[in-house]
């Protein structure tokens, strides 16, 4: 959902070690026997060995809790937690913990010294990897300067070349010391994408600034974005409606997102839920696009018997034009395809003109899935656990609304001509980054103009209904 083209995230995987991939080594401890028996201990000193350009004041927040520990088990637990926080900063390649009895003249009989042995990342790291977007793949080259000024700031340059999209961008990320979730980032980017379902080519040149911060159990993001959009026809056969949309437009918008995510994995969760609410207001900070856009995403997952998982999700969105200008094709919602309503071709349902899909101003989509292990569990405990069999039922609708009518008429319009599909397939999880699906789909409720994909359909992406 959202605009046809979201700028590539600047947080792709990179060569070298990711914090998620690092196995936690067993905490080393060789204290004297009497310390083990003595239930009360005091952490006298915490050392960090191996610091180069990192400023110590940044790390004092991350390790402060270790001093609160009052017994050995507590020291081990809090040291491991501090190690995890240090790795999360993204500035160390390796962090090891050594716990030992205190030495020196002022050493207490029950005193402990905790040492974190860290290895900093190089000043500049290059990366080459492939990235899976929603039903498109791309090659990503990146240059990252972790810890630019010594307080976990990060500068990234990323170039991506894909089947339908090319982009490059420069971003700067700065977390607040002691509260990594509170951070600011500034991005400058250029993205060129092709959208064959709309016979459209779009080039975005933009700048954005965002502030992320936690509130209670939620993550909040405030963002300002200014983007110059250039729309052109992809083929000579482009419809008149698409030709009419061609040209330049300037969008300046303020947006807010709130996320509550209790899932154990974003790709194939076994338990937990997700609530995501996003609103965007364009036109009040300049530009010639004026609209209010609201969309949401809900997902719930529950583990059942025999290692199977039941998952339910619901998406919805509304785009309200402000003033008398109609909405832009680049701002509308699109639906259909292997990542949303399976059994339909990619973004090929709803309002269209001469075979070009123009997007809609309102949509909803829902899905039920039953994920089960592969029959007879081949490769259990290893490669086989990356695969799941799934049975699905998807439904949804996408349309334009007549804003002179009331909410009741809008709901009625969204409830008529519902497209739905069901089927089964195999899901492959690619790390915690993306997933592939090979499904046999049976589309139902097809309306005239919709393009369907009856039978086998392949999908790759990071966000699935």
Coordinates of C-alpha atoms in Angstrom, one line a residue:
X1 CA 0.0 0.0 0.0
X2 CA 1.1 3.6 0.2
X3 CA 2.7 5.3 -2.8
X4 CA 3.6 3.1 -5.6
X5 CA 7.2 3.8 -4.8
X6 CA 8.7 3.7 -1.3
X7 CA 12.3 4.8 -1.1
X8 CA 14.5 1.8 -0.3
X9 CA 15.2 1.4 3.4
X10 CA 18.7 2.5 4.3
X11 CA 19.1 -0.4 6.7
X12 CA 19.8 -3.3 4.5
X13 CA 21.9 -6.2 5.5
X14 CA 25.6 -5.8 4.9
X15 CA 28.7 -7.9 4.6
X16 CA 30.3 -8.7 7.9
X17 CA 28.5 -9.7 11.0
X18 CA 25.0 -8.6 11.9
X19 CA 24.0 -8.2 15.6
X20 CA 21.2 -10.7 15.0
X21 CA 23.5 -13.4 13.7
X22 CA 26.0 -13.3 16.5
X23 CA 25.7 -16.3 18.8
X24 CA 25.9 -15.2 22.4
X25 CA 29.0 -16.8 23.9
X26 CA 28.8 -18.4 27.3
X27 CA 29.6 -15.7 29.9
X28 CA 33.1 -16.6 31.3
X29 CA 33.4 -16.6 35.0
X30 CA 36.2 -18.0 37.2
X31 CA 35.6 -16.5 40.5
X32 CA 36.9 -18.0 43.8
X33 CA 34.7 -20.6 45.4
X34 CA 33.7 -18.4 48.3
X35 CA 32.3 -15.8 46.0
X36 CA 29.9 -18.4 44.5
X37 CA 28.8 -19.4 48.0
X38 CA 28.5 -15.8 49.1
X39 CA 25.1 -14.8 47.8
X40 CA 25.7 -11.0 47.9
X41 CA 28.3 -9.6 45.5
X42 CA 29.3 -6.1 44.6
X43 CA 30.3 -5.0 41.1
X44 CA 33.2 -2.7 41.8
X45 CA 34.5 -1.9 38.3
X46 CA 33.3 -2.3 34.7
X47 CA 36.0 -2.0 32.1
X48 CA 35.6 -1.7 28.4
X49 CA 38.7 -2.8 26.5
X50 CA 39.4 -2.2 22.9
X51 CA 37.9 1.3 22.4
X52 CA 39.4 3.4 19.6
X53 CA 37.2 6.3 18.3
X54 CA 34.1 5.5 20.4
X55 CA 33.4 8.0 23.2
X56 CA 33.1 6.4 26.6
X57 CA 30.1 8.6 27.7
X58 CA 27.9 6.9 25.1
X59 CA 28.6 3.4 26.6
X60 CA 28.2 4.4 30.2
X61 CA 24.4 4.4 29.7
X62 CA 24.4 0.9 28.2
X63 CA 26.4 -0.7 31.0
X64 CA 25.0 1.3 34.0
X65 CA 22.6 -1.6 35.0
X66 CA 25.5 -4.0 35.7
X67 CA 26.4 -2.0 38.8
X68 CA 22.9 -2.7 40.2
X69 CA 23.5 -6.5 40.3
X70 CA 23.5 -8.0 43.8
X71 CA 24.3 -11.7 43.2
X72 CA 26.3 -13.7 40.7
X73 CA 23.3 -14.9 38.6
X74 CA 22.2 -11.3 38.4
X75 CA 25.6 -10.1 37.3
X76 CA 25.7 -12.7 34.5
X77 CA 22.2 -11.7 33.4
X78 CA 22.8 -8.0 33.4
X79 CA 26.2 -8.4 31.8
X80 CA 24.6 -10.4 29.0
X81 CA 21.9 -7.7 28.6
X82 CA 24.5 -5.0 28.5
X83 CA 26.4 -7.0 25.8
X84 CA 23.2 -7.1 23.7
X85 CA 22.8 -3.4 24.1
X86 CA 26.4 -2.7 23.0
X87 CA 25.9 -4.9 19.9
X88 CA 22.7 -3.2 19.0
X89 CA 24.5 0.1 18.6
X90 CA 26.0 -1.3 15.4
X91 CA 29.5 0.0 16.1
X92 CA 31.2 -3.2 17.3
X93 CA 31.9 -6.4 15.4
X94 CA 32.4 -8.4 18.6
X95 CA 31.7 -8.0 22.3
X96 CA 32.8 -10.5 24.9
X97 CA 32.2 -10.5 28.6
X98 CA 34.7 -11.6 31.3
X99 CA 33.7 -11.6 35.0
X100 CA 36.4 -12.0 37.6
X101 CA 37.0 -11.3 41.3
X102 CA 38.2 -7.8 42.1
X103 CA 41.9 -7.3 42.5
X104 CA 43.9 -4.4 44.0
X105 CA 44.2 -2.7 47.4
X106 CA 40.5 -1.6 47.6
X107 CA 39.2 -5.0 46.5
X108 CA 36.3 -6.2 48.6
X109 CA 36.1 -9.9 49.5
X110 CA 32.8 -10.2 47.5
X111 CA 33.8 -7.6 44.8
X112 CA 33.6 -8.4 41.1
X113 CA 35.1 -6.8 38.1
X114 CA 33.3 -7.0 34.8
X115 CA 35.2 -6.5 31.5
X116 CA 33.7 -6.0 28.1
X117 CA 36.2 -6.8 25.4
X118 CA 35.0 -5.1 22.2
X119 CA 36.2 -5.0 18.6
X120 CA 35.1 -1.9 16.7
X121 CA 33.9 -2.0 13.1
X122 CA 36.2 -0.5 10.6
X123 CA 35.8 3.2 9.8
X124 CA 34.2 2.3 6.5
X125 CA 32.5 -0.9 5.5
X126 CA 31.3 -1.8 2.0
X127 CA 28.5 -4.2 1.3
X128 CA 27.1 -6.0 -1.6
X129 CA 23.9 -7.9 -1.3
X130 CA 20.6 -8.6 -3.1
X131 CA 17.4 -7.2 -1.8
X132 CA 13.9 -8.6 -2.2
X133 CA 11.2 -5.9 -2.5
X134 CA 7.5 -6.8 -3.2
X135 CA 7.8 -9.0 -6.2
X136 CA 11.0 -7.5 -7.4
X137 CA 14.7 -8.2 -6.8
X138 CA 17.6 -5.8 -6.8
X139 CA 21.3 -5.7 -6.4
X140 CA 22.4 -3.3 -3.6
X141 CA 25.8 -1.7 -3.2
X142 CA 26.4 0.1 0.0
X143 CA 29.0 2.2 1.7
X144 CA 28.6 2.6 5.4
X145 CA 30.5 4.8 7.9
X146 CA 29.5 3.4 11.3
X147 CA 30.2 5.5 14.3
X148 CA 31.2 8.6 12.3
X149 CA 31.7 11.0 15.3
X150 CA 32.2 8.3 18.0
X151 CA 28.6 8.3 19.4
X152 CA 27.0 5.6 17.1
X153 CA 26.1 8.0 14.3
X154 CA 25.9 6.3 10.9
X155 CA 26.3 7.6 7.4
X156 CA 25.2 5.4 4.6
X157 CA 25.4 5.6 0.8
X158 CA 23.3 3.0 -1.1
X159 CA 23.0 2.3 -4.7
X160 CA 20.3 -0.2 -5.9
X161 CA 19.8 -1.6 -9.3
X162 CA 16.8 -3.8 -9.9
X163 CA 14.5 -5.3 -12.4
X164 CA 11.9 -2.5 -12.1
X165 CA 13.7 0.0 -9.9
X166 CA 16.9 1.9 -9.7
X167 CA 17.8 4.1 -6.7
X168 CA 20.5 5.8 -4.8
X169 CA 20.4 7.6 -1.5
X170 CA 22.5 9.2 1.2
X171 CA 21.4 8.9 4.8
X172 CA 22.6 10.1 8.2
X173 CA 21.3 8.4 11.4
X174 CA 21.9 9.6 15.0
X175 CA 20.6 7.9 18.1
X176 CA 20.2 9.6 21.5
X177 CA 22.8 8.3 23.9
X178 CA 21.2 5.9 26.4
X179 CA 18.0 5.5 24.4
X180 CA 18.8 3.9 21.0
X181 CA 15.1 3.8 20.0
X182 CA 15.0 7.6 20.0
X183 CA 16.8 8.7 16.9
X184 CA 16.8 11.1 14.0
X185 CA 17.6 10.3 10.4
X186 CA 18.0 12.5 7.3
X187 CA 17.8 11.0 3.8
X188 CA 18.4 12.4 0.3
X189 CA 17.5 10.1 -2.5
X190 CA 16.6 9.5 -6.2
X191 CA 14.4 6.6 -7.2
X192 CA 13.4 5.6 -10.7
X193 CA 10.7 2.9 -11.0
X194 CA 8.7 1.2 -13.7
X195 CA 5.1 0.1 -13.1
X196 CA 4.0 -2.0 -16.1
X197 CA 0.5 -2.5 -14.7
X198 CA -0.1 1.3 -15.1
X199 CA 2.2 1.8 -18.2
X200 CA 3.9 4.3 -15.9
X201 CA 7.5 5.4 -15.2
X202 CA 8.2 7.4 -12.1
X203 CA 11.3 9.3 -11.0
X204 CA 11.3 10.6 -7.4
X205 CA 14.0 13.1 -6.2
X206 CA 13.5 13.7 -2.5
X207 CA 14.7 14.7 0.9
X208 CA 13.2 13.5 4.2
X209 CA 13.8 14.0 7.9
X210 CA 12.4 11.7 10.5
X211 CA 12.3 11.4 14.3
X212 CA 11.6 8.0 15.9
X213 CA 10.8 7.6 19.6
X214 CA 9.1 5.0 21.9
X215 CA 6.0 5.9 23.9
X216 CA 4.8 3.2 26.3
X217 CA 4.7 0.0 24.2
X218 CA 4.6 1.8 20.9
X219 CA 7.2 3.1 18.4
X220 CA 6.3 6.4 16.9
X221 CA 7.8 8.1 13.9
X222 CA 7.3 11.7 12.7
X223 CA 8.5 12.5 9.2
X224 CA 8.7 15.4 6.8
X225 CA 9.2 14.6 3.2
X226 CA 9.7 16.8 0.1
X227 CA 9.7 15.0 -3.2
X228 CA 9.8 16.2 -6.8
X229 CA 8.0 13.5 -8.9
X230 CA 8.3 13.1 -12.6
X231 CA 5.7 10.8 -14.2
X232 CA 6.0 9.5 -17.8
X233 CA 4.5 6.8 -20.0
X234 CA 6.3 3.4 -20.1
X235 CA 4.8 2.4 -23.4
X236 CA 3.3 3.9 -26.5
X237 CA 0.1 2.1 -25.8
X238 CA -0.4 4.0 -22.5
X239 CA -4.0 5.0 -22.0
X240 CA -5.1 8.7 -22.2
X241 CA -5.8 8.6 -18.4
X242 CA -2.1 7.8 -17.7
X243 CA -0.9 10.4 -20.3
X244 CA -3.0 13.0 -18.5
X245 CA -1.2 12.2 -15.2
X246 CA 2.2 12.5 -16.8
X247 CA 4.4 15.5 -16.0
X248 CA 6.0 17.0 -12.9
X249 CA 4.5 17.4 -9.4
X250 CA 5.9 18.5 -6.1
X251 CA 4.7 16.8 -2.9
X252 CA 5.6 18.1 0.6
X253 CA 4.0 16.1 3.4
X254 CA 4.0 15.5 7.1
X255 CA 3.4 12.0 8.3
X256 CA 3.1 10.0 11.5
X257 CA 3.3 6.3 12.1
X258 CA 2.6 4.3 15.2
X259 CA 3.6 0.6 15.5
X260 CA 3.0 -2.0 18.2
X261 CA 4.8 -5.2 17.4
X262 CA 4.8 -8.2 19.7
X263 CA 5.5 -10.8 17.1
X264 CA 8.5 -13.1 17.5
X265 CA 9.4 -12.7 13.8
X266 CA 8.2 -10.3 11.1
X267 CA 8.5 -12.8 8.3
X268 CA 6.9 -16.0 9.6
X269 CA 5.7 -15.2 13.1
X270 CA 4.5 -18.0 15.4
X271 CA 2.9 -15.8 18.0
X272 CA 2.1 -12.1 18.8
X273 CA 0.5 -9.3 17.0
X274 CA 1.1 -6.2 14.9
X275 CA -0.8 -2.9 14.8
X276 CA 0.4 -0.2 12.4
X277 CA -1.4 3.1 11.9
X278 CA -0.1 5.6 9.4
X279 CA -1.3 9.1 8.4
X280 CA 0.0 11.5 5.9
X281 CA -1.0 15.1 5.3
X282 CA 0.2 16.8 2.1
X283 CA -0.1 20.4 0.9
X284 CA 0.2 22.4 4.1
X285 CA 4.0 22.7 3.9
X286 CA 4.1 23.5 0.2
X287 CA 3.9 21.5 -3.0
X288 CA 1.0 21.0 -5.4
X289 CA -0.3 17.7 -4.0
X290 CA -3.0 18.2 -1.3
X291 CA -4.5 15.2 0.5
X292 CA -5.0 13.3 3.7
X293 CA -4.1 9.7 3.6
X294 CA -4.9 7.1 6.4
X295 CA -3.9 3.5 6.4
X296 CA -3.6 0.7 8.9
X297 CA -2.4 -2.9 9.2
X298 CA -3.4 -5.5 11.9
X299 CA -2.0 -9.0 12.2
X300 CA -2.6 -11.7 14.9
X301 CA -0.8 -15.0 15.2
X302 CA -1.5 -18.0 17.4
X303 CA 0.4 -21.3 17.6
X304 CA -2.0 -24.4 17.4
X305 CA -1.4 -28.1 17.8
X306 CA 1.2 -30.1 15.8
X307 CA 3.5 -27.0 15.4
X308 CA 0.9 -25.2 13.1
X309 CA 0.2 -21.5 13.3
X310 CA -3.1 -19.6 12.5
X311 CA -2.6 -16.1 11.3
X312 CA -5.2 -13.4 10.5
X313 CA -4.5 -10.0 9.0
X314 CA -6.5 -6.9 7.9
X315 CA -5.3 -3.9 5.9
X316 CA -7.3 -0.8 5.0
X317 CA -6.8 2.7 3.7
X318 CA -8.5 5.9 2.7
X319 CA -7.2 8.8 0.5
X320 CA -9.1 12.1 0.9
X321 CA -8.3 14.9 -1.6
X322 CA -8.2 18.4 -0.1
X323 CA -9.5 21.2 -2.3
X324 CA -10.8 20.6 -5.8
X325 CA -7.8 18.9 -7.3
X326 CA -8.2 15.2 -8.0
X327 CA -5.7 12.8 -6.4
X328 CA -2.5 11.8 -8.2
X329 CA -1.9 8.3 -9.6
X330 CA 1.3 8.1 -7.5
X331 CA -0.6 8.6 -4.2
X332 CA -3.4 6.1 -4.7
X333 CA -3.6 2.6 -3.3
X334 CA -3.0 -0.6 -5.3
X335 CA -4.2 -4.1 -4.6
X336 CA -3.8 -7.6 -6.0
X337 CA -0.8 -9.9 -6.6
X338 CA 1.1 -12.6 -4.7
X339 CA 1.9 -10.3 -1.8
X340 CA -1.7 -9.1 -1.2
X341 CA -4.8 -10.8 -2.8
X342 CA -3.3 -13.9 -4.3
X343 CA -4.7 -15.3 -7.6
X344 CA -4.8 -11.8 -9.1
X345 CA -2.0 -10.2 -11.1
X346 CA 0.3 -7.7 -9.5
X347 CA -1.7 -4.5 -8.6
X348 CA -4.2 -5.4 -11.4
X349 CA -7.6 -4.8 -9.9
X350 CA -9.9 -1.9 -9.4
X351 CA -10.3 1.3 -11.4
X352 CA -8.6 1.0 -14.8
X353 CA -8.6 2.6 -18.2
X354 CA -7.8 0.7 -21.4
X355 CA -5.9 -1.9 -19.4
X356 CA -3.9 0.5 -17.3
X357 CA -4.6 0.3 -13.6
X358 CA -5.1 3.7 -12.0
X359 CA -5.3 2.8 -8.3
X360 CA -8.1 3.6 -5.8
X361 CA -8.8 6.0 -3.1
X362 CA -10.2 3.4 -0.6
X363 CA -9.4 -0.2 0.0
X364 CA -9.5 -3.1 2.4
X365 CA -8.0 -6.5 2.4
X366 CA -8.1 -9.4 4.8
X367 CA -6.4 -12.8 5.0
X368 CA -6.5 -16.0 7.0
X369 CA -3.6 -18.4 6.9
X370 CA -2.9 -21.8 8.4
X371 CA 0.8 -22.5 8.4
X372 CA 1.9 -26.1 9.0
X373 CA 5.3 -27.9 8.8
X374 CA 6.2 -29.8 5.6
X375 CA 4.5 -33.2 5.4
X376 CA 6.6 -35.9 7.2
X377 CA 9.0 -33.1 8.4
X378 CA 12.0 -33.6 6.1
X379 CA 15.1 -31.7 7.3
X380 CA 13.7 -31.1 10.7
X381 CA 15.9 -29.1 13.0
X382 CA 17.8 -27.7 10.0
X383 CA 17.0 -26.6 6.4
X384 CA 13.5 -28.1 6.5
X385 CA 12.5 -25.6 9.2
X386 CA 12.8 -22.7 6.7
X387 CA 9.8 -24.1 4.8
X388 CA 6.2 -24.1 5.7
X389 CA 3.1 -25.3 4.0
X390 CA 0.2 -22.8 4.1
X391 CA -3.5 -22.7 3.3
X392 CA -5.0 -19.3 2.7
X393 CA -8.2 -17.4 2.1
X394 CA -7.8 -13.7 1.0
X395 CA -10.5 -11.1 0.3
X396 CA -10.6 -7.4 -0.4
X397 CA -11.8 -4.5 -2.5
X398 CA -10.4 -1.3 -4.1
X399 CA -12.5 1.5 -5.4
X400 CA -12.9 5.3 -5.7
X401 CA -15.4 7.1 -3.5
X402 CA -17.8 9.8 -4.3
X403 CA -17.0 12.2 -1.4
X404 CA -20.4 13.9 -1.6
X405 CA -22.0 10.8 -0.1
X406 CA -22.0 9.8 3.5
X407 CA -19.9 7.0 5.3
X408 CA -22.8 4.5 4.9
X409 CA -22.6 4.8 1.0
X410 CA -18.8 4.4 1.2
X411 CA -19.1 1.2 3.3
X412 CA -21.7 -0.1 0.9
X413 CA -19.4 0.5 -2.1
X414 CA -16.5 -1.2 -0.3
X415 CA -18.7 -4.2 0.4
X416 CA -20.0 -4.8 -3.1
X417 CA -18.1 -6.7 -5.8
X418 CA -15.6 -8.3 -3.3
X419 CA -12.7 -10.1 -4.8
X420 CA -11.5 -13.2 -3.0
X421 CA -9.3 -16.2 -3.5
X422 CA -8.2 -19.3 -1.7
X423 CA -5.5 -21.9 -2.2
X424 CA -2.4 -23.6 -0.8
X425 CA 1.3 -23.4 -1.3
X426 CA 4.8 -23.5 0.1
X427 CA 6.6 -20.6 2.0
X428 CA 10.4 -20.3 2.2
X429 CA 11.8 -17.9 4.8
X430 CA 14.9 -16.0 3.7
X431 CA 16.5 -15.2 7.1
X432 CA 14.5 -12.6 8.9
X433 CA 14.5 -10.3 5.9
X434 CA 12.1 -11.7 3.2
X435 CA 10.1 -14.7 2.1
X436 CA 9.2 -16.5 -1.1
X437 CA 5.9 -18.2 -1.8
X438 CA 4.8 -20.7 -4.5
X439 CA 1.1 -21.0 -4.4
X440 CA -1.8 -22.7 -6.3
X441 CA -4.5 -20.0 -6.3
X442 CA -8.2 -20.1 -7.2
X443 CA -9.5 -16.5 -7.7
X444 CA -13.2 -15.8 -7.1
X445 CA -15.4 -12.7 -7.4
X446 CA -13.4 -11.5 -10.4
X447 CA -14.8 -8.2 -11.8
X448 CA -14.5 -7.1 -15.5
X449 CA -11.1 -5.5 -16.1
X450 CA -9.3 -7.5 -13.3
X451 CA -6.3 -9.5 -14.4
X452 CA -6.1 -12.9 -12.8
X453 CA -3.4 -15.5 -12.3
X454 CA -5.4 -18.7 -12.1
X455 CA -3.2 -21.6 -10.9
X456 CA 0.4 -21.4 -9.9
X457 CA 1.7 -18.0 -8.7
X458 CA 5.1 -17.1 -7.4
X459 CA 5.7 -14.2 -5.0
X460 CA 8.7 -12.7 -3.2
X461 CA 8.6 -9.9 -0.7
X462 CA 8.9 -8.4 2.8
X463 CA 5.3 -7.6 3.5
X464 CA 2.5 -10.2 2.9
X465 CA -1.2 -10.1 3.6

